[in-house]
mmCIF file of C-alpha atoms in Angstrom:
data_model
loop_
_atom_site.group_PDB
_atom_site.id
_atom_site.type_symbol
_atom_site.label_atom_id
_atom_site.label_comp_id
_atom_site.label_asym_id
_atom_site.label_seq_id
_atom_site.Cartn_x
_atom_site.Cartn_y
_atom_site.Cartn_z
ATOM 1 C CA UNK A 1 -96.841 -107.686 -48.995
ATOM 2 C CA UNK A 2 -95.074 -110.399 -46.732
ATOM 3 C CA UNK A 3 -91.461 -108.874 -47.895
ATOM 4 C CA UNK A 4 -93.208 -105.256 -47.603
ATOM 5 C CA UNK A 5 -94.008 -106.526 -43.638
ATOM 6 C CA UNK A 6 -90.655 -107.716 -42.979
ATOM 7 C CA UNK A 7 -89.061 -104.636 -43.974
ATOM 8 C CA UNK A 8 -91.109 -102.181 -41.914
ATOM 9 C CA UNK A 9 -90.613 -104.586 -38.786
ATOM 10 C CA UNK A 10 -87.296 -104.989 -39.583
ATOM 11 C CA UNK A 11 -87.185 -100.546 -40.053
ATOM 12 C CA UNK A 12 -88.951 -100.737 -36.945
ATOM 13 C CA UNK A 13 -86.727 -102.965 -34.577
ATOM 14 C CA UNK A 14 -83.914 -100.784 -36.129
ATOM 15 C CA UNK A 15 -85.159 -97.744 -35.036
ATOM 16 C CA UNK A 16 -85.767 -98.898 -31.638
ATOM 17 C CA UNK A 17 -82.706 -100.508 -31.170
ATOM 18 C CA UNK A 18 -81.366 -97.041 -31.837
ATOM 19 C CA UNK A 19 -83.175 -95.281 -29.195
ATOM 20 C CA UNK A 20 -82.402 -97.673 -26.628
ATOM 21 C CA UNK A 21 -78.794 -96.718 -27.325
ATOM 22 C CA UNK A 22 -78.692 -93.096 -27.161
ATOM 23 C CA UNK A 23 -81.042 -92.635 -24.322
ATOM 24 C CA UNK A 24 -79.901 -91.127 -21.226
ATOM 25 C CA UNK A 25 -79.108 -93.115 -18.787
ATOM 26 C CA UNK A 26 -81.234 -92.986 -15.530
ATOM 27 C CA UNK A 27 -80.977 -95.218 -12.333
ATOM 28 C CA UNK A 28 -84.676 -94.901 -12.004
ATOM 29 C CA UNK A 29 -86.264 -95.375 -8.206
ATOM 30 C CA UNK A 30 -83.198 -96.540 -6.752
ATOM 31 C CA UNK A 31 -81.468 -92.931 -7.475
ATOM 32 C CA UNK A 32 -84.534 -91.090 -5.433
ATOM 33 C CA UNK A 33 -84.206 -93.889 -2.773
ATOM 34 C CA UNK A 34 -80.403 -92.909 -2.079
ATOM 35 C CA UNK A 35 -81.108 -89.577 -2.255
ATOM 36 C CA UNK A 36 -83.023 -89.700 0.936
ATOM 37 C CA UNK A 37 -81.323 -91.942 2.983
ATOM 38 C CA UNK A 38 -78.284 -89.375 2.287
ATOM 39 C CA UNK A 39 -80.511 -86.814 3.546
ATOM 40 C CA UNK A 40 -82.278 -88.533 6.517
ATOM 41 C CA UNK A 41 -78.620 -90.206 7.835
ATOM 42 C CA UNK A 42 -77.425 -87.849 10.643
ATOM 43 C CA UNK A 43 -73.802 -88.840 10.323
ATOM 44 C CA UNK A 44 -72.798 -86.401 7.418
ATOM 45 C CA UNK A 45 -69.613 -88.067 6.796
ATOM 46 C CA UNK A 46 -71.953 -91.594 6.541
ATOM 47 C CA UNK A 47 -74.021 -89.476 4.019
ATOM 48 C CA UNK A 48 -71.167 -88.128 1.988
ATOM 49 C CA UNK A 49 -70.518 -91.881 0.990
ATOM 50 C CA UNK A 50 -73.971 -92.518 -0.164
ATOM 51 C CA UNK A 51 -73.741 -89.853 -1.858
ATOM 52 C CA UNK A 52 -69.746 -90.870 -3.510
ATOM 53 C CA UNK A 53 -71.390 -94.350 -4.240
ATOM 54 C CA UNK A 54 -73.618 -92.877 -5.985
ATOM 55 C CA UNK A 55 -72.075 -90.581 -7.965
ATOM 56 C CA UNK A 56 -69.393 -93.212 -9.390
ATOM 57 C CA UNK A 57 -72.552 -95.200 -11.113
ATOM 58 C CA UNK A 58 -72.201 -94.826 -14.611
ATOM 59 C CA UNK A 59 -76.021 -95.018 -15.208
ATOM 60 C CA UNK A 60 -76.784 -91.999 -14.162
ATOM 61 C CA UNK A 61 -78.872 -89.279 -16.234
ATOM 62 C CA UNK A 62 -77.145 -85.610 -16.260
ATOM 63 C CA UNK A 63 -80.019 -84.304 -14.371
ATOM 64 C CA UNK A 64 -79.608 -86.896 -11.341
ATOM 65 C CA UNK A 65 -75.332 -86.635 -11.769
ATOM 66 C CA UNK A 66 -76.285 -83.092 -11.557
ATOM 67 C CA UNK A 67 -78.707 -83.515 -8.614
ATOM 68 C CA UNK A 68 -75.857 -85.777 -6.677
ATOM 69 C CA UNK A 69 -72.804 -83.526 -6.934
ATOM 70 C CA UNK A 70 -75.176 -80.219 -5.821
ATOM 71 C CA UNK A 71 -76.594 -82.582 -3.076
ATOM 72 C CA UNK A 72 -73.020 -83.321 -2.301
ATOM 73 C CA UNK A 73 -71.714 -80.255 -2.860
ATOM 74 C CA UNK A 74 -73.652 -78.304 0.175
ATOM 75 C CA UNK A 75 -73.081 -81.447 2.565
ATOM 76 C CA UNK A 76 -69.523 -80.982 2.567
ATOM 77 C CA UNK A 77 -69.766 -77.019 2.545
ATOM 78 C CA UNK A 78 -71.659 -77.346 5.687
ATOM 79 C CA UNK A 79 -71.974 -80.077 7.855
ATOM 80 C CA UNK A 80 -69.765 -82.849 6.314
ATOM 81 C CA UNK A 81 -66.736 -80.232 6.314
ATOM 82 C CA UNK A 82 -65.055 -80.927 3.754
ATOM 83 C CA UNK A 83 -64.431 -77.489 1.834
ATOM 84 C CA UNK A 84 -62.181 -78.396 -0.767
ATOM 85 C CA UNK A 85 -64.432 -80.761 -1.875
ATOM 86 C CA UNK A 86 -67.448 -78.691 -2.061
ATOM 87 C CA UNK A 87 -65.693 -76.428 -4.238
ATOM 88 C CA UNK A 88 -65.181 -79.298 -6.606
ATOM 89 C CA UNK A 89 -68.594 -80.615 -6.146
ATOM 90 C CA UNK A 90 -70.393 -77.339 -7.564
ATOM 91 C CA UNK A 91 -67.468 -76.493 -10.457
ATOM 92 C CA UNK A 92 -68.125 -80.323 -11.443
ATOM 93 C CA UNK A 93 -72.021 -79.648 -11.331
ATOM 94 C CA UNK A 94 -71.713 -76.117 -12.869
ATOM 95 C CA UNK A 95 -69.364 -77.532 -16.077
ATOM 96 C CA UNK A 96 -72.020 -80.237 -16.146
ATOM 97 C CA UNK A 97 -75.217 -78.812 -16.591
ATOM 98 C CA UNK A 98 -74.885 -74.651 -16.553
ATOM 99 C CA UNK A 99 -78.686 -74.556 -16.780
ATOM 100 C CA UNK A 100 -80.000 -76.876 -14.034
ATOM 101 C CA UNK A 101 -82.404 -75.468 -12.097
ATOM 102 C CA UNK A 102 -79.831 -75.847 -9.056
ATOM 103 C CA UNK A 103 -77.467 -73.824 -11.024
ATOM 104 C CA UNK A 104 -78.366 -70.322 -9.648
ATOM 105 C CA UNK A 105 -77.698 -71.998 -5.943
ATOM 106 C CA UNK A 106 -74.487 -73.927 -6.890
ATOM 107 C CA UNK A 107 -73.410 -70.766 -7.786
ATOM 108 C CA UNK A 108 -74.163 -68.802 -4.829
ATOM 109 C CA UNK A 109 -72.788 -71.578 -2.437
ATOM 110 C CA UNK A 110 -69.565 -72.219 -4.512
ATOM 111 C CA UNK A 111 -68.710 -68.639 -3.661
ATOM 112 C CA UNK A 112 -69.216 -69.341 -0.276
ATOM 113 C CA UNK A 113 -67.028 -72.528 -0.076
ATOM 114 C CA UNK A 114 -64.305 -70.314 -1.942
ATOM 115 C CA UNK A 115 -64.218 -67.905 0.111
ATOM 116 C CA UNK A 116 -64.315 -70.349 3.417
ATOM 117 C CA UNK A 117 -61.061 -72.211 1.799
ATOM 118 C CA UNK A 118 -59.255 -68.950 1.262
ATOM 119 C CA UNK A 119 -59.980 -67.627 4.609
ATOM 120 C CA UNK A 120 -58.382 -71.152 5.988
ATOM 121 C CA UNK A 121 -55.713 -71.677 3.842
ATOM 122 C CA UNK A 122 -54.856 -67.611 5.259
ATOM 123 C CA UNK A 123 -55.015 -69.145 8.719
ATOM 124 C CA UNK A 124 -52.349 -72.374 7.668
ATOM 125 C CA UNK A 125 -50.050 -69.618 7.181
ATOM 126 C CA UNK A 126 -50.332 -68.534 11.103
ATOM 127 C CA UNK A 127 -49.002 -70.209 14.240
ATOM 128 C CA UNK A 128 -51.473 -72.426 15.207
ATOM 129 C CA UNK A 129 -52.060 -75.155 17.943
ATOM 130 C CA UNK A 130 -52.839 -78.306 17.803
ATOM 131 C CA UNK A 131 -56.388 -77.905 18.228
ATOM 132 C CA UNK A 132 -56.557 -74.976 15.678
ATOM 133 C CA UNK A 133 -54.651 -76.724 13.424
ATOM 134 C CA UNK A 134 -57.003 -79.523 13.525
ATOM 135 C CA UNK A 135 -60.389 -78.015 13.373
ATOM 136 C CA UNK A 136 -58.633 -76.227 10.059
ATOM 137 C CA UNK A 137 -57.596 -79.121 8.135
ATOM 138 C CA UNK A 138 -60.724 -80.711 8.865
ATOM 139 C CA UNK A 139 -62.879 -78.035 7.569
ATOM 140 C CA UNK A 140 -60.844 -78.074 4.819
ATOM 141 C CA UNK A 141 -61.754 -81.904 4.336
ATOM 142 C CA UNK A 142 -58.410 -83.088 5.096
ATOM 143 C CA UNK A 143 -59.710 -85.818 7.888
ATOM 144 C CA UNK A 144 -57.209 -88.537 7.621
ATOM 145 C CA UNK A 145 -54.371 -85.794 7.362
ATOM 146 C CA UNK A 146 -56.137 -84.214 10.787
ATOM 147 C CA UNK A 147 -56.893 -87.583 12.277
ATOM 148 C CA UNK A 148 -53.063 -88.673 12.246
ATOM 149 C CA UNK A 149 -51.579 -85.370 13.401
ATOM 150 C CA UNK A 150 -53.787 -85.976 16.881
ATOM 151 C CA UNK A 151 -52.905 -89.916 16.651
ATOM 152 C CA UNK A 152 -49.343 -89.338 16.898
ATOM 153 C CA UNK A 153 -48.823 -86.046 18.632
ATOM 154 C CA UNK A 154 -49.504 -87.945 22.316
ATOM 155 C CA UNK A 155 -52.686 -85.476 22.848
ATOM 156 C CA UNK A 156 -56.009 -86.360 23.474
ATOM 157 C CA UNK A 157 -58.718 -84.550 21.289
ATOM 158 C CA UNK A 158 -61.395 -82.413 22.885
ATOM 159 C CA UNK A 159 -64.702 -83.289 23.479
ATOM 160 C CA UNK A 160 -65.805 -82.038 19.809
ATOM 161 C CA UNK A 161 -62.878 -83.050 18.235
ATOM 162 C CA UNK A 162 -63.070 -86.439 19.630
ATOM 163 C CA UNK A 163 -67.027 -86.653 18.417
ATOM 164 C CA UNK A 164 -66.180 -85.853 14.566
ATOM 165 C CA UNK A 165 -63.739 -88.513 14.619
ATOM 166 C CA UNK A 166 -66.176 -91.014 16.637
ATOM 167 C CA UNK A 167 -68.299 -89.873 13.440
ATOM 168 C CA UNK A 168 -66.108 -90.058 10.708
ATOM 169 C CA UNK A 169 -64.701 -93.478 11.740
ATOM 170 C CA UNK A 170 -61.324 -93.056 12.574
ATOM 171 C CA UNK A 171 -62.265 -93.784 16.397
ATOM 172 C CA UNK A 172 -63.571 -96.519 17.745
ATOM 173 C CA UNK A 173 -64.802 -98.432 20.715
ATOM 174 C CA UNK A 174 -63.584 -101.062 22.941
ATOM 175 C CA UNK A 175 -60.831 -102.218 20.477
ATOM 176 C CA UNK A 176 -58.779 -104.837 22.057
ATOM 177 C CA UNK A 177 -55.005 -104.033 21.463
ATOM 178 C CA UNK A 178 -55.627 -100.848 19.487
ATOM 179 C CA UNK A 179 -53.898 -97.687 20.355
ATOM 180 C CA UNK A 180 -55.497 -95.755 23.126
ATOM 181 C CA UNK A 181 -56.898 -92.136 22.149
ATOM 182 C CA UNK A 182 -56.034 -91.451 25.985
ATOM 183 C CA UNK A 183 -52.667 -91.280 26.397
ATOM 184 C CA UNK A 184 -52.003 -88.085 29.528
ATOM 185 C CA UNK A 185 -53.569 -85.449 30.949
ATOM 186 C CA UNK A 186 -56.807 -85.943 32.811
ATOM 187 C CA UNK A 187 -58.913 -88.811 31.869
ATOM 188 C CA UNK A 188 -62.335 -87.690 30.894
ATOM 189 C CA UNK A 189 -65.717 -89.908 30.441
ATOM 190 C CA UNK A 190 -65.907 -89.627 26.301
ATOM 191 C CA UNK A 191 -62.412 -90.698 26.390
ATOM 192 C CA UNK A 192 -63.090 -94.176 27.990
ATOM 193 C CA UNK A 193 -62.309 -97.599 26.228
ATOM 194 C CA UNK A 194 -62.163 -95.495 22.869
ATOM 195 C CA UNK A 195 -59.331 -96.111 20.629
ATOM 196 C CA UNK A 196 -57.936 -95.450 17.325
ATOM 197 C CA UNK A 197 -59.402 -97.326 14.505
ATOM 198 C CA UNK A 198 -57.015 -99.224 12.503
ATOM 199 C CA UNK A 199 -53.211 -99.207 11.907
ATOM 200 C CA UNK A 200 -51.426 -95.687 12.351
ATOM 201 C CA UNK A 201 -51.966 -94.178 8.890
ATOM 202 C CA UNK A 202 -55.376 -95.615 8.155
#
């Protein structure tokens, strides 16, 4: 009976063992918890890297990886602009689960973003100024590309411009020795003591 026992424990411990290794993977709590502070942060480009960080965990379930990339997805298609990447976001999510509930919407807003980076990449082919040129790129979610084209060309940035780039980090305040955004033309108030974050090309 004792060997009998042993066995069935032993058939038991086995089988759970097994389990254990082919469940899905699932971040649990901590998933839902970045999930809303992506969604409650105002800074969208702040929000996009919750969202990044959490996408390159390796624990998470299909539905949640699903979930993230969707979430993701329709950040950067609207206010994080970053186009390109939004029509990533939703093939990723699409190839990854075909039968999520978000599916139908991924769908529908992939279309969308496609269509958006078409129209754009139409408008590249065009004379365009600065300005244009910039708000462009950046749609397309080519910041650091944008960023340095306006960091080198001698211009300041309008008021909007200047505000995405406050937002997206690549200008700062009151940095001591860093390159001025302000560099000609007339001096406005959202252009004092802000400068450019980092060395040229970061």
């Amino acid at each position: 009976m004792t060997k009998q026992l042993n066995l069935w424990l032993a058939f038991i411990m086995a089988a759970f063992l097994a389990a254990c290794a082919t469940a899905p993977a699932s971040m649990g709590p901590a998933f839902e918890t970045a999930m809303v502070e992506a969604r409650s942060n105002s800074n969208p480009y702040a929000a996009d890297d919750t969202l990044s960080g959490l996408l390159e965990n390796t624990n998470l379930s299909e539905d949640q990886r699903a979930r993230a990339l969707y979430a993701r997805g329709s950040l950067r298609r609207q206010a994080g602009d970053d186009r390109r990447g939004a029509v990533e976001d939703f093939d990723a999510m699409l190839k990854l689960a075909p039968e999520h509930a978000l599916a139908p919407n991924a769908r529908e807003e992939l279309a969308f973003a496609q269509t958006d980076v078409e129209t754009i990449e139409v408008g590249l082919s065009r004379p365009l100024n600065l300005s244009q040129w910039f708000n462009s790129m950046w749609v397309l979610g080519e910041h650091a590309e944008a960023a340095g084209r306006y960091r080198t060309s001698g211009l300041s940035p309008n008021e909007a411009e200047l505000a995405k780039l406050v937002a997206a980090g690549f200008v700062c305040e009151d940095r001591n020795g860093a390159a001025p955004v302000y560099t000609m033309g007339d001096m406005r108030p959202d252009l004092e003591n802000k400068h450019w974050c980092g060395a040229p090309g970061v």
